[in-house]
Tab-separated table of C-alpha atoms in Angstrom:
chain	number	residue	atom	x	y	z
A	1012	UNK	CA	-22.433	-108.525	-17.553
A	1013	UNK	CA	-21.322	-106.302	-14.660
A	1014	UNK	CA	-21.594	-109.250	-12.271
A	1015	UNK	CA	-19.459	-111.396	-14.578
A	1016	UNK	CA	-16.881	-108.611	-14.648
A	1017	UNK	CA	-16.768	-108.531	-10.843
A	1018	UNK	CA	-16.256	-112.281	-10.704
A	1019	UNK	CA	-13.501	-111.977	-13.293
A	1020	UNK	CA	-11.776	-109.269	-11.246
A	1021	UNK	CA	-11.946	-111.433	-8.113
A	1022	UNK	CA	-10.515	-114.395	-10.012
A	1023	UNK	CA	-7.664	-112.312	-11.429
A	1024	UNK	CA	-6.875	-110.965	-7.966
A	1025	UNK	CA	-6.784	-114.510	-6.587
A	1026	UNK	CA	-4.387	-115.603	-9.334
A	1027	UNK	CA	-2.106	-112.658	-8.576
A	1028	UNK	CA	-2.098	-113.616	-4.900
A	1029	UNK	CA	-1.560	-117.337	-5.448
A	1030	UNK	CA	0.884	-117.312	-8.367
A	1031	UNK	CA	4.446	-116.763	-7.070
A	1032	UNK	CA	6.392	-113.829	-8.469
A	1033	UNK	CA	8.717	-114.401	-11.428
A	1034	UNK	CA	12.130	-115.770	-10.585
A	1035	UNK	CA	13.084	-118.210	-7.871
A	1036	UNK	CA	9.692	-118.004	-6.145
A	1037	UNK	CA	7.949	-119.119	-9.323
A	1038	UNK	CA	10.503	-121.885	-9.843
A	1039	UNK	CA	9.693	-123.091	-6.330
A	1040	UNK	CA	6.017	-123.058	-7.290
A	1041	UNK	CA	6.744	-125.152	-10.388
A	1042	UNK	CA	8.781	-127.548	-8.256
A	1043	UNK	CA	5.870	-127.859	-5.830
A	1044	UNK	CA	3.422	-128.592	-8.646
A	1045	UNK	CA	5.678	-131.307	-10.056
A	1046	UNK	CA	6.224	-132.934	-6.680
A	1047	UNK	CA	2.563	-132.792	-5.682
A	1048	UNK	CA	1.478	-134.227	-9.019
A	1049	UNK	CA	3.799	-137.190	-8.463
A	1050	UNK	CA	2.699	-137.592	-4.857
A	1051	UNK	CA	-0.967	-137.508	-5.851
A	1052	UNK	CA	-0.392	-140.171	-8.505
A	1053	UNK	CA	1.598	-142.421	-6.201
A	1054	UNK	CA	-0.284	-142.126	-2.897
A	1055	UNK	CA	-3.666	-142.612	-4.518
A	1056	UNK	CA	-2.594	-145.810	-6.298
A	1057	UNK	CA	0.113	-147.161	-3.960
A	1058	UNK	CA	-2.122	-149.357	-1.771
A	1059	UNK	CA	-3.536	-151.118	-4.824
A	1060	UNK	CA	-0.076	-151.370	-6.418
A	1061	UNK	CA	1.545	-152.854	-3.309
A	1062	UNK	CA	-1.159	-155.418	-2.590
A	1063	UNK	CA	-2.445	-156.433	-6.015
A	1064	UNK	CA	0.463	-155.843	-8.386
A	1065	UNK	CA	3.476	-156.642	-6.200
A	1066	UNK	CA	1.465	-159.069	-4.071
A	1067	UNK	CA	2.431	-157.912	-0.542
A	1068	UNK	CA	-0.307	-158.706	2.028
A	1069	UNK	CA	-2.035	-155.605	3.396
A	1070	UNK	CA	-0.931	-156.271	6.988
A	1071	UNK	CA	2.719	-156.537	5.946
A	1072	UNK	CA	2.408	-153.359	3.879
A	1073	UNK	CA	1.276	-151.537	7.032
A	1074	UNK	CA	4.148	-153.002	9.036
A	1075	UNK	CA	6.718	-152.035	6.413
A	1076	UNK	CA	5.411	-148.479	6.118
A	1077	UNK	CA	5.478	-148.013	9.910
A	1078	UNK	CA	9.110	-149.211	10.058
A	1079	UNK	CA	9.911	-146.957	7.106
A	1080	UNK	CA	8.321	-143.998	8.875
A	1081	UNK	CA	10.575	-144.510	11.879
A	1082	UNK	CA	13.610	-144.649	9.594
A	1083	UNK	CA	12.560	-141.330	8.120
A	1084	UNK	CA	12.312	-139.716	11.561
A	1085	UNK	CA	15.758	-140.959	12.595
A	1086	UNK	CA	17.508	-139.686	9.464
A	1087	UNK	CA	15.821	-136.301	8.995
A	1088	UNK	CA	17.976	-134.234	11.377
A	1089	UNK	CA	21.370	-135.484	10.094
A	1090	UNK	CA	20.228	-134.725	6.544
A	1091	UNK	CA	19.141	-131.239	7.633
A	1092	UNK	CA	22.563	-130.588	9.161
A	1093	UNK	CA	24.171	-131.787	5.954
A	1094	UNK	CA	22.067	-129.238	4.048
A	1095	UNK	CA	23.430	-126.446	6.248
A	1096	UNK	CA	26.962	-127.497	5.340
A	1097	UNK	CA	26.544	-128.160	1.620
A	1098	UNK	CA	23.449	-126.162	0.713
A	1099	UNK	CA	19.840	-127.312	0.626
A	1100	UNK	CA	19.733	-127.212	-3.173
A	1101	UNK	CA	22.595	-129.663	-3.575
A	1102	UNK	CA	21.238	-132.090	-0.989
A	1103	UNK	CA	17.712	-131.837	-2.413
A	1104	UNK	CA	19.042	-132.560	-5.908
A	1105	UNK	CA	20.629	-135.777	-4.649
A	1106	UNK	CA	17.392	-136.531	-2.771
A	1107	UNK	CA	15.324	-136.348	-5.966
A	1108	UNK	CA	17.840	-138.420	-7.943
A	1109	UNK	CA	17.741	-141.154	-5.298
A	1110	UNK	CA	13.945	-140.935	-5.185
A	1111	UNK	CA	13.785	-141.525	-8.939
A	1112	UNK	CA	15.899	-144.648	-8.464
A	1113	UNK	CA	13.840	-145.730	-5.462
A	1114	UNK	CA	10.461	-145.495	-7.171
A	1115	UNK	CA	11.874	-147.345	-10.175
A	1116	UNK	CA	13.110	-150.042	-7.780
A	1117	UNK	CA	9.503	-150.599	-6.608
A	1118	UNK	CA	8.840	-152.037	-10.059
A	1119	UNK	CA	11.552	-154.663	-9.484
A	1120	UNK	CA	10.398	-155.770	-6.001
A	1121	UNK	CA	9.468	-159.452	-5.779
A	1122	UNK	CA	9.268	-160.087	-2.014
A	1123	UNK	CA	8.735	-158.522	1.403
A	1124	UNK	CA	12.405	-157.979	2.264
A	1125	UNK	CA	13.052	-156.009	-0.919
A	1126	UNK	CA	9.813	-154.079	-0.438
A	1127	UNK	CA	10.810	-153.134	3.123
A	1128	UNK	CA	14.254	-151.957	2.004
A	1129	UNK	CA	12.873	-149.767	-0.780
A	1130	UNK	CA	10.117	-148.404	1.461
A	1131	UNK	CA	12.691	-147.364	4.094
A	1132	UNK	CA	14.813	-145.540	1.518
A	1133	UNK	CA	11.784	-143.759	0.073
A	1134	UNK	CA	10.568	-142.771	3.558
A	1135	UNK	CA	13.940	-141.237	4.458
A	1136	UNK	CA	13.936	-139.236	1.229
A	1137	UNK	CA	10.310	-138.096	1.519
A	1138	UNK	CA	10.545	-137.177	5.211
A	1139	UNK	CA	13.676	-135.090	4.727
A	1140	UNK	CA	12.446	-133.423	1.525
A	1141	UNK	CA	10.000	-131.153	3.350
A	1142	UNK	CA	12.677	-129.683	5.629
A	1143	UNK	CA	15.083	-129.351	2.703
A	1144	UNK	CA	12.527	-127.483	0.602
A	1145	UNK	CA	11.749	-125.159	3.523
A	1146	UNK	CA	15.455	-124.426	3.972
A	1147	UNK	CA	15.799	-123.807	0.233
A	1148	UNK	CA	12.795	-121.466	0.297
A	1149	UNK	CA	14.424	-119.396	3.044
A	1150	UNK	CA	17.659	-119.152	1.035
A	1151	UNK	CA	15.981	-118.294	-2.267
A	1152	UNK	CA	13.305	-115.743	-1.301
A	1153	UNK	CA	14.534	-114.345	2.020
A	1154	UNK	CA	12.929	-113.500	5.328
A	1155	UNK	CA	10.358	-111.015	4.027
A	1156	UNK	CA	8.697	-113.399	1.561
A	1157	UNK	CA	9.265	-116.915	2.908
A	1158	UNK	CA	5.907	-117.310	4.725
A	1159	UNK	CA	3.937	-115.900	1.809
A	1160	UNK	CA	5.772	-118.094	-0.722
A	1161	UNK	CA	5.239	-121.137	1.510
A	1162	UNK	CA	1.506	-120.394	1.540
A	1163	UNK	CA	1.501	-120.045	-2.242
A	1164	UNK	CA	3.287	-123.378	-2.560
A	1165	UNK	CA	0.730	-125.081	-0.318
A	1166	UNK	CA	-2.079	-123.829	-2.533
A	1167	UNK	CA	-0.235	-125.073	-5.609
A	1168	UNK	CA	0.479	-128.371	-3.843
A	1169	UNK	CA	-3.247	-129.003	-3.418
A	1170	UNK	CA	-3.828	-128.200	-7.077
A	1171	UNK	CA	-1.122	-130.631	-8.214
A	1172	UNK	CA	-2.253	-133.330	-5.793
A	1173	UNK	CA	-5.805	-133.180	-7.147
A	1174	UNK	CA	-4.468	-133.621	-10.680
A	1175	UNK	CA	-2.278	-136.547	-9.632
A	1176	UNK	CA	-5.139	-138.226	-7.783
A	1177	UNK	CA	-7.326	-137.943	-10.883
A	1178	UNK	CA	-4.635	-139.576	-13.037
A	1179	UNK	CA	-4.193	-142.362	-10.489
A	1180	UNK	CA	-7.947	-142.882	-10.407
A	1181	UNK	CA	-7.886	-143.473	-14.148
A	1182	UNK	CA	-5.077	-146.025	-13.726
A	1183	UNK	CA	-6.973	-147.852	-10.977
A	1184	UNK	CA	-10.124	-147.861	-13.093
A	1185	UNK	CA	-8.144	-149.436	-15.943
A	1186	UNK	CA	-7.443	-152.323	-13.574
A	1187	UNK	CA	-4.270	-153.546	-15.265
A	1188	UNK	CA	-0.790	-154.099	-13.857
A	1189	UNK	CA	0.643	-152.072	-16.728
A	1190	UNK	CA	-1.392	-149.015	-15.731
A	1191	UNK	CA	-0.292	-149.294	-12.093
A	1192	UNK	CA	3.370	-149.743	-13.032
A	1193	UNK	CA	2.962	-146.632	-15.166
A	1194	UNK	CA	1.886	-144.571	-12.126
A	1195	UNK	CA	5.023	-145.557	-10.218
A	1196	UNK	CA	7.340	-144.883	-13.178
A	1197	UNK	CA	5.584	-141.563	-13.806
A	1198	UNK	CA	6.454	-140.507	-10.262
A	1199	UNK	CA	10.065	-141.568	-10.832
A	1200	UNK	CA	10.180	-139.470	-14.013
A	1201	UNK	CA	8.750	-136.462	-12.180
A	1202	UNK	CA	11.628	-136.668	-9.695
A	1203	UNK	CA	14.021	-136.200	-12.622
A	1204	UNK	CA	11.983	-133.242	-13.874
A	1205	UNK	CA	12.291	-131.765	-10.381
A	1206	UNK	CA	16.075	-132.063	-10.637
A	1207	UNK	CA	15.988	-130.053	-13.865
A	1208	UNK	CA	13.961	-127.318	-12.150
A	1209	UNK	CA	16.377	-127.239	-9.218
A	1210	UNK	CA	19.350	-126.809	-11.516
A	1211	UNK	CA	17.773	-123.605	-12.829
A	1212	UNK	CA	17.697	-121.981	-9.398
A	1213	UNK	CA	20.420	-119.692	-8.087
A	1214	UNK	CA	20.928	-118.295	-4.632
A	1215	UNK	CA	20.844	-114.493	-4.425
A	1216	UNK	CA	23.996	-112.710	-3.292
A	1217	UNK	CA	24.489	-112.893	0.449
A	1218	UNK	CA	22.325	-115.995	0.858
A	1219	UNK	CA	25.018	-118.632	0.838
A	1220	UNK	CA	24.780	-121.531	3.295
A	1221	UNK	CA	26.982	-121.080	6.296
A	1222	UNK	CA	27.825	-122.696	9.607
A	1223	UNK	CA	28.564	-120.784	12.783
A	1224	UNK	CA	31.108	-121.046	15.518
A	1225	UNK	CA	28.271	-121.913	17.868
A	1226	UNK	CA	27.540	-125.052	15.875
A	1227	UNK	CA	27.762	-128.218	17.935
A	1228	UNK	CA	30.812	-130.364	17.252
A	1229	UNK	CA	30.495	-133.843	15.868
A	1230	UNK	CA	29.583	-133.206	12.251
A	1231	UNK	CA	26.114	-133.941	10.888
A	1232	UNK	CA	25.280	-136.608	13.476
A	1233	UNK	CA	25.028	-134.277	16.498
A	1234	UNK	CA	22.300	-131.670	16.713
A	1235	UNK	CA	22.256	-128.545	18.871
A	1236	UNK	CA	18.636	-128.034	17.753
A	1237	UNK	CA	17.594	-131.279	19.446
A	1238	UNK	CA	19.079	-129.939	22.691
A	1239	UNK	CA	17.142	-126.685	22.266
A	1240	UNK	CA	14.354	-127.938	24.537
A	1241	UNK	CA	12.039	-124.964	24.109
A	1242	UNK	CA	12.298	-125.118	20.322
A	1243	UNK	CA	11.559	-128.856	20.381
A	1244	UNK	CA	8.521	-128.165	22.608
A	1245	UNK	CA	7.172	-125.603	20.110
A	1246	UNK	CA	7.766	-128.085	17.274
A	1247	UNK	CA	5.900	-130.842	19.116
A	1248	UNK	CA	2.930	-128.582	19.893
A	1249	UNK	CA	2.734	-127.457	16.278
A	1250	UNK	CA	3.065	-131.039	15.047
A	1251	UNK	CA	0.397	-132.275	17.464
A	1252	UNK	CA	-2.037	-129.658	16.147
A	1253	UNK	CA	-1.473	-131.204	12.730
A	1254	UNK	CA	-3.571	-134.114	13.986
A	1255	UNK	CA	-6.256	-132.485	11.876
A	1256	UNK	CA	-4.803	-134.471	8.966
A	1257	UNK	CA	-5.484	-138.009	10.285
A	1258	UNK	CA	-8.738	-136.624	11.695
A	1259	UNK	CA	-9.775	-135.627	8.171
A	1260	UNK	CA	-8.436	-138.700	6.358
A	1261	UNK	CA	-8.943	-141.477	8.951
A	1262	UNK	CA	-11.121	-140.472	11.902
A	1263	UNK	CA	-13.831	-138.540	10.090
A	1264	UNK	CA	-14.387	-141.106	7.292
A	1265	UNK	CA	-14.698	-143.894	9.869
A	1266	UNK	CA	-17.065	-141.771	11.967
A	1267	UNK	CA	-19.258	-140.987	8.948
A	1268	UNK	CA	-19.543	-144.663	8.022
A	1269	UNK	CA	-19.948	-146.170	11.513
A	1270	UNK	CA	-21.405	-143.419	13.725
A	1271	UNK	CA	-23.699	-141.259	11.609
A	1272	UNK	CA	-26.677	-141.505	9.276
A	1273	UNK	CA	-24.925	-139.398	6.632
A	1274	UNK	CA	-24.284	-140.946	3.198
A	1275	UNK	CA	-20.838	-142.493	2.678
A	1276	UNK	CA	-20.390	-140.265	-0.385
A	1277	UNK	CA	-19.863	-137.387	2.049
A	1278	UNK	CA	-16.390	-138.804	2.853
A	1279	UNK	CA	-14.984	-137.828	-0.537
A	1280	UNK	CA	-17.101	-134.678	-0.626
A	1281	UNK	CA	-15.580	-133.290	2.560
A	1282	UNK	CA	-12.051	-134.135	1.422
A	1283	UNK	CA	-12.598	-132.311	-1.865
A	1284	UNK	CA	-14.124	-129.344	-0.034
A	1285	UNK	CA	-11.116	-129.142	2.289
A	1286	UNK	CA	-8.658	-129.293	-0.605
A	1287	UNK	CA	-10.445	-126.578	-2.574
A	1288	UNK	CA	-10.758	-124.212	0.405
A	1289	UNK	CA	-7.046	-124.558	1.199
A	1290	UNK	CA	-6.266	-123.860	-2.446
A	1291	UNK	CA	-8.402	-120.699	-2.355
A	1292	UNK	CA	-7.577	-119.190	1.031
A	1293	UNK	CA	-4.158	-120.351	2.284
A	1294	UNK	CA	-2.281	-117.304	0.984
A	1295	UNK	CA	-4.795	-114.843	2.437
A	1296	UNK	CA	-4.822	-116.498	5.870
A	1297	UNK	CA	-1.010	-116.583	6.050
A	1298	UNK	CA	-0.852	-112.788	6.531
A	1299	UNK	CA	0.164	-112.034	10.082
A	1300	UNK	CA	2.284	-115.164	10.544
A	1301	UNK	CA	5.537	-113.531	9.470
A	1302	UNK	CA	6.834	-113.065	13.022
A	1303	UNK	CA	7.083	-115.679	15.797
A	1304	UNK	CA	4.692	-113.675	18.003
A	1305	UNK	CA	2.090	-113.405	15.240
A	1306	UNK	CA	2.519	-117.071	14.348
A	1307	UNK	CA	2.080	-118.088	18.001
A	1308	UNK	CA	-1.223	-116.196	18.197
A	1309	UNK	CA	-2.315	-117.877	14.988
A	1310	UNK	CA	-1.436	-121.275	16.445
A	1311	UNK	CA	-3.673	-120.503	19.420
A	1312	UNK	CA	-6.517	-119.681	17.022
A	1313	UNK	CA	-5.810	-122.948	15.222
A	1314	UNK	CA	-6.216	-124.915	18.453
A	1315	UNK	CA	-9.491	-123.213	19.254
A	1316	UNK	CA	-10.884	-123.704	15.728
A	1317	UNK	CA	-9.870	-127.370	15.600
A	1318	UNK	CA	-11.341	-127.950	19.064
A	1319	UNK	CA	-14.587	-126.266	18.019
A	1320	UNK	CA	-14.782	-128.446	14.898
A	1321	UNK	CA	-14.639	-131.563	17.072
A	1322	UNK	CA	-17.553	-130.275	19.162
A	1323	UNK	CA	-19.578	-129.751	15.989
A	1324	UNK	CA	-18.664	-133.216	14.695
A	1325	UNK	CA	-19.874	-134.679	18.007
A	1326	UNK	CA	-23.375	-133.396	17.154
A	1327	UNK	CA	-23.523	-135.513	13.992
A	1328	UNK	CA	-24.187	-138.932	15.514
A	1329	UNK	CA	-27.480	-140.641	14.713
A	1330	UNK	CA	-29.875	-137.728	14.085
A	1331	UNK	CA	-30.902	-138.578	10.542
A	1332	UNK	CA	-29.145	-138.092	7.246
A	1333	UNK	CA	-29.994	-134.388	6.840
A	1334	UNK	CA	-29.026	-133.210	10.335
A	1335	UNK	CA	-25.910	-135.388	10.480
A	1336	UNK	CA	-24.752	-134.175	7.062
A	1337	UNK	CA	-25.348	-130.554	8.060
A	1338	UNK	CA	-23.315	-130.966	11.258
A	1339	UNK	CA	-20.500	-132.695	9.370
A	1340	UNK	CA	-20.393	-129.922	6.774
A	1341	UNK	CA	-20.333	-127.250	9.479
A	1342	UNK	CA	-17.592	-129.044	11.377
A	1343	UNK	CA	-15.521	-129.420	8.194
A	1344	UNK	CA	-15.729	-125.673	7.505
A	1345	UNK	CA	-14.483	-124.883	11.025
A	1346	UNK	CA	-11.766	-127.555	10.730
A	1347	UNK	CA	-10.373	-126.078	7.506
A	1348	UNK	CA	-10.084	-122.709	9.249
A	1349	UNK	CA	-7.973	-124.334	11.964
A	1350	UNK	CA	-5.947	-126.123	9.280
A	1351	UNK	CA	-5.218	-122.837	7.484
A	1352	UNK	CA	-4.151	-121.174	10.755
A	1353	UNK	CA	-1.954	-124.120	11.779
A	1354	UNK	CA	-0.146	-124.311	8.449
A	1355	UNK	CA	0.517	-120.561	8.395
A	1356	UNK	CA	1.753	-120.562	11.988
A	1357	UNK	CA	4.075	-123.496	11.350
A	1358	UNK	CA	5.947	-121.547	8.669
A	1359	UNK	CA	6.262	-118.440	10.801
A	1360	UNK	CA	7.592	-120.415	13.759
A	1361	UNK	CA	9.873	-122.843	11.930
A	1362	UNK	CA	11.495	-120.028	9.924
A	1363	UNK	CA	11.436	-117.292	12.556
A	1364	UNK	CA	12.794	-119.339	15.455
A	1365	UNK	CA	15.669	-120.952	13.539
A	1366	UNK	CA	19.082	-119.258	13.910
A	1367	UNK	CA	20.631	-117.857	10.751
A	1368	UNK	CA	22.696	-120.382	8.832
A	1369	UNK	CA	20.995	-123.313	10.591
A	1370	UNK	CA	17.691	-123.521	8.706
A	1371	UNK	CA	18.333	-127.075	7.477
A	1372	UNK	CA	18.962	-128.491	10.943
A	1373	UNK	CA	16.169	-126.551	12.659
A	1374	UNK	CA	13.625	-127.225	9.908
A	1375	UNK	CA	14.439	-130.924	10.239
A	1376	UNK	CA	13.886	-130.849	13.997
A	1377	UNK	CA	10.645	-128.918	13.506
A	1378	UNK	CA	9.438	-131.633	11.145
A	1379	UNK	CA	9.793	-134.267	13.877
A	1380	UNK	CA	6.534	-133.102	15.440
A	1381	UNK	CA	4.804	-133.740	12.130
A	1382	UNK	CA	6.485	-137.135	11.835
A	1383	UNK	CA	5.335	-138.260	15.269
A	1384	UNK	CA	1.808	-137.140	14.420
A	1385	UNK	CA	1.920	-139.146	11.195
A	1386	UNK	CA	3.057	-142.206	13.125
A	1387	UNK	CA	0.599	-142.044	16.049
A	1388	UNK	CA	-2.269	-140.085	14.497
A	1389	UNK	CA	-4.163	-142.878	12.704
A	1390	UNK	CA	-4.137	-145.074	15.840
A	1391	UNK	CA	-5.244	-142.159	18.026
A	1392	UNK	CA	-8.117	-141.251	15.706
A	1393	UNK	CA	-9.300	-144.836	15.478
A	1394	UNK	CA	-9.221	-145.213	19.267
A	1395	UNK	CA	-10.973	-141.946	20.112
A	1396	UNK	CA	-13.381	-141.323	17.259
A	1397	UNK	CA	-14.499	-144.905	16.652
A	1398	UNK	CA	-13.728	-146.530	19.994
A	1399	UNK	CA	-14.972	-143.759	22.302
A	1400	UNK	CA	-17.512	-142.069	19.989
A	1401	UNK	CA	-18.972	-138.899	21.563
A	1402	UNK	CA	-16.516	-138.921	24.451
A	1403	UNK	CA	-13.653	-139.210	21.987
A	1404	UNK	CA	-14.745	-136.038	20.204
A	1405	UNK	CA	-14.749	-134.181	23.528
A	1406	UNK	CA	-11.256	-135.461	24.367
A	1407	UNK	CA	-9.976	-134.311	20.969
A	1408	UNK	CA	-11.620	-130.908	21.392
A	1409	UNK	CA	-9.931	-130.426	24.767
A	1410	UNK	CA	-6.578	-131.605	23.391
A	1411	UNK	CA	-6.652	-129.144	20.483
A	1412	UNK	CA	-7.718	-126.246	22.705
A	1413	UNK	CA	-4.996	-126.914	25.289
A	1414	UNK	CA	-2.318	-127.221	22.607
A	1415	UNK	CA	-3.420	-123.891	21.173
A	1416	UNK	CA	-3.270	-122.226	24.585
A	1417	UNK	CA	0.233	-123.602	25.186
A	1418	UNK	CA	1.732	-122.101	22.017
A	1419	UNK	CA	2.116	-118.366	22.897
A	1420	UNK	CA	3.799	-118.872	26.309
A	1421	UNK	CA	6.151	-121.481	24.843
A	1422	UNK	CA	7.211	-119.116	22.050
A	1423	UNK	CA	7.624	-116.200	24.467
A	1424	UNK	CA	9.745	-118.369	26.742
A	1425	UNK	CA	11.953	-119.426	23.847
A	1426	UNK	CA	12.512	-115.866	22.663
A	1427	UNK	CA	13.197	-114.600	26.194
A	1428	UNK	CA	15.694	-117.406	26.824
A	1429	UNK	CA	17.555	-116.572	23.627
A	1430	UNK	CA	17.524	-112.869	24.456
A	1431	UNK	CA	19.227	-113.636	27.776
A	1432	UNK	CA	21.921	-115.863	26.278
A	1433	UNK	CA	22.807	-114.101	23.013
A	1434	UNK	CA	25.048	-111.036	22.881
A	1435	UNK	CA	23.493	-107.651	22.149
A	1436	UNK	CA	25.159	-107.431	18.730
A	1437	UNK	CA	23.624	-110.732	17.679
A	1438	UNK	CA	20.155	-109.633	18.828
A	1439	UNK	CA	20.503	-106.430	16.827
A	1440	UNK	CA	21.311	-108.505	13.764
A	1441	UNK	CA	18.143	-110.511	14.125
A	1442	UNK	CA	18.843	-113.248	16.695
A	1443	UNK	CA	21.861	-114.632	14.878
A	1444	UNK	CA	23.998	-117.069	16.854
A	1445	UNK	CA	27.209	-115.779	18.373
A	1446	UNK	CA	30.545	-116.240	16.667
A	1447	UNK	CA	31.902	-115.342	13.253
A	1448	UNK	CA	30.383	-117.085	10.223
A	1449	UNK	CA	32.384	-119.760	8.463
A	1450	UNK	CA	31.888	-120.002	4.726
A	1451	UNK	CA	30.738	-123.261	3.175
A	1452	UNK	CA	30.132	-124.251	-0.425
A	1453	UNK	CA	27.081	-122.644	-2.028
A	1454	UNK	CA	24.192	-124.390	-3.691
A	1455	UNK	CA	25.162	-122.984	-7.064
A	1456	UNK	CA	28.557	-121.320	-7.305
A	1457	UNK	CA	28.522	-118.526	-9.848
């Protein structure tokens, strides 16, 4: 009985840590659950829907999604700048409305050209949504809580994604076109529910979107953040460390099937393990990432942990089912530690290094590193893990370790450069850009 009470106390403490506080933080958590549920439903069933229901050949699906991914990268920064002018909430509301229309349009596609057009629109909306939600988080919860709330939302995202994947699995098992159309329309409906949640959010006093006199001329199409070379370098390093994602979803499954004696069932087992551990520990690990210096140290730890996981994975080739499975499990546990560190560090750096009033633009630029990883990651994992086998694991280990080592000096250099160029009054105010603020419309005028 006493042991059950201890377990209950631990569970209650975890819920208190993971559940966002009442108010805007909790509304953001609800929004995350809705979005992740829709994403889990759609991503899990989309390949089957595109190829079997719509009838697009698999090779052309891959081509269309690659082109769509590039469209998303190109449009993210202008959309981020627009969010700084109009407010992230307003732009995100339009984003979700267009996404609802876009997913509905998938049900009307009857050829490759229409499929490509819809895929490009959806990719632009999905790629920009992450930066917009980060900018909205900063505006709604403030500097003190934004990393913690982001960690809570990532835990909730994994929970919602698991639920969506289970629903999609049921639709795939049904094996009917009606069931697959239902998954797409369900995602469209969830975009509209997200709009309703957004409309219930209000910015706190003093957190209105603003532009600064230091803003680059040229409207939303020119970006000072893209010319901030040190910031772009930090973003690219952080995005490159996110190669753990294609490693987990592409490289490792292929390695298990082609290079080890472990059972193929371990592929899904390791993915579930990773999802559950992130759900349980992301909030706890995020402590210490609230400042750029702390986040940079955490990014170094991420590089070392991810590199170490690759060395452990390299031990899993051809030593019998038991030994290979043990090595794969050990490597996965080390990898999830690096994943938790990398995610926490990315929030601390993307928030902490962005000038006040420019979160939309800088968050969008920071997301470019992730976008490039998403574009090149699957090819890189296939080439190294499958093509080069043991040598490929060593190359990946060295790459992760070097990226981790590069993070702290890059962040220090960025902060020192800004300290030299910004006036003393701006530094005292928290590294705000020079020049008087210019008011812009709020997300929700009271």
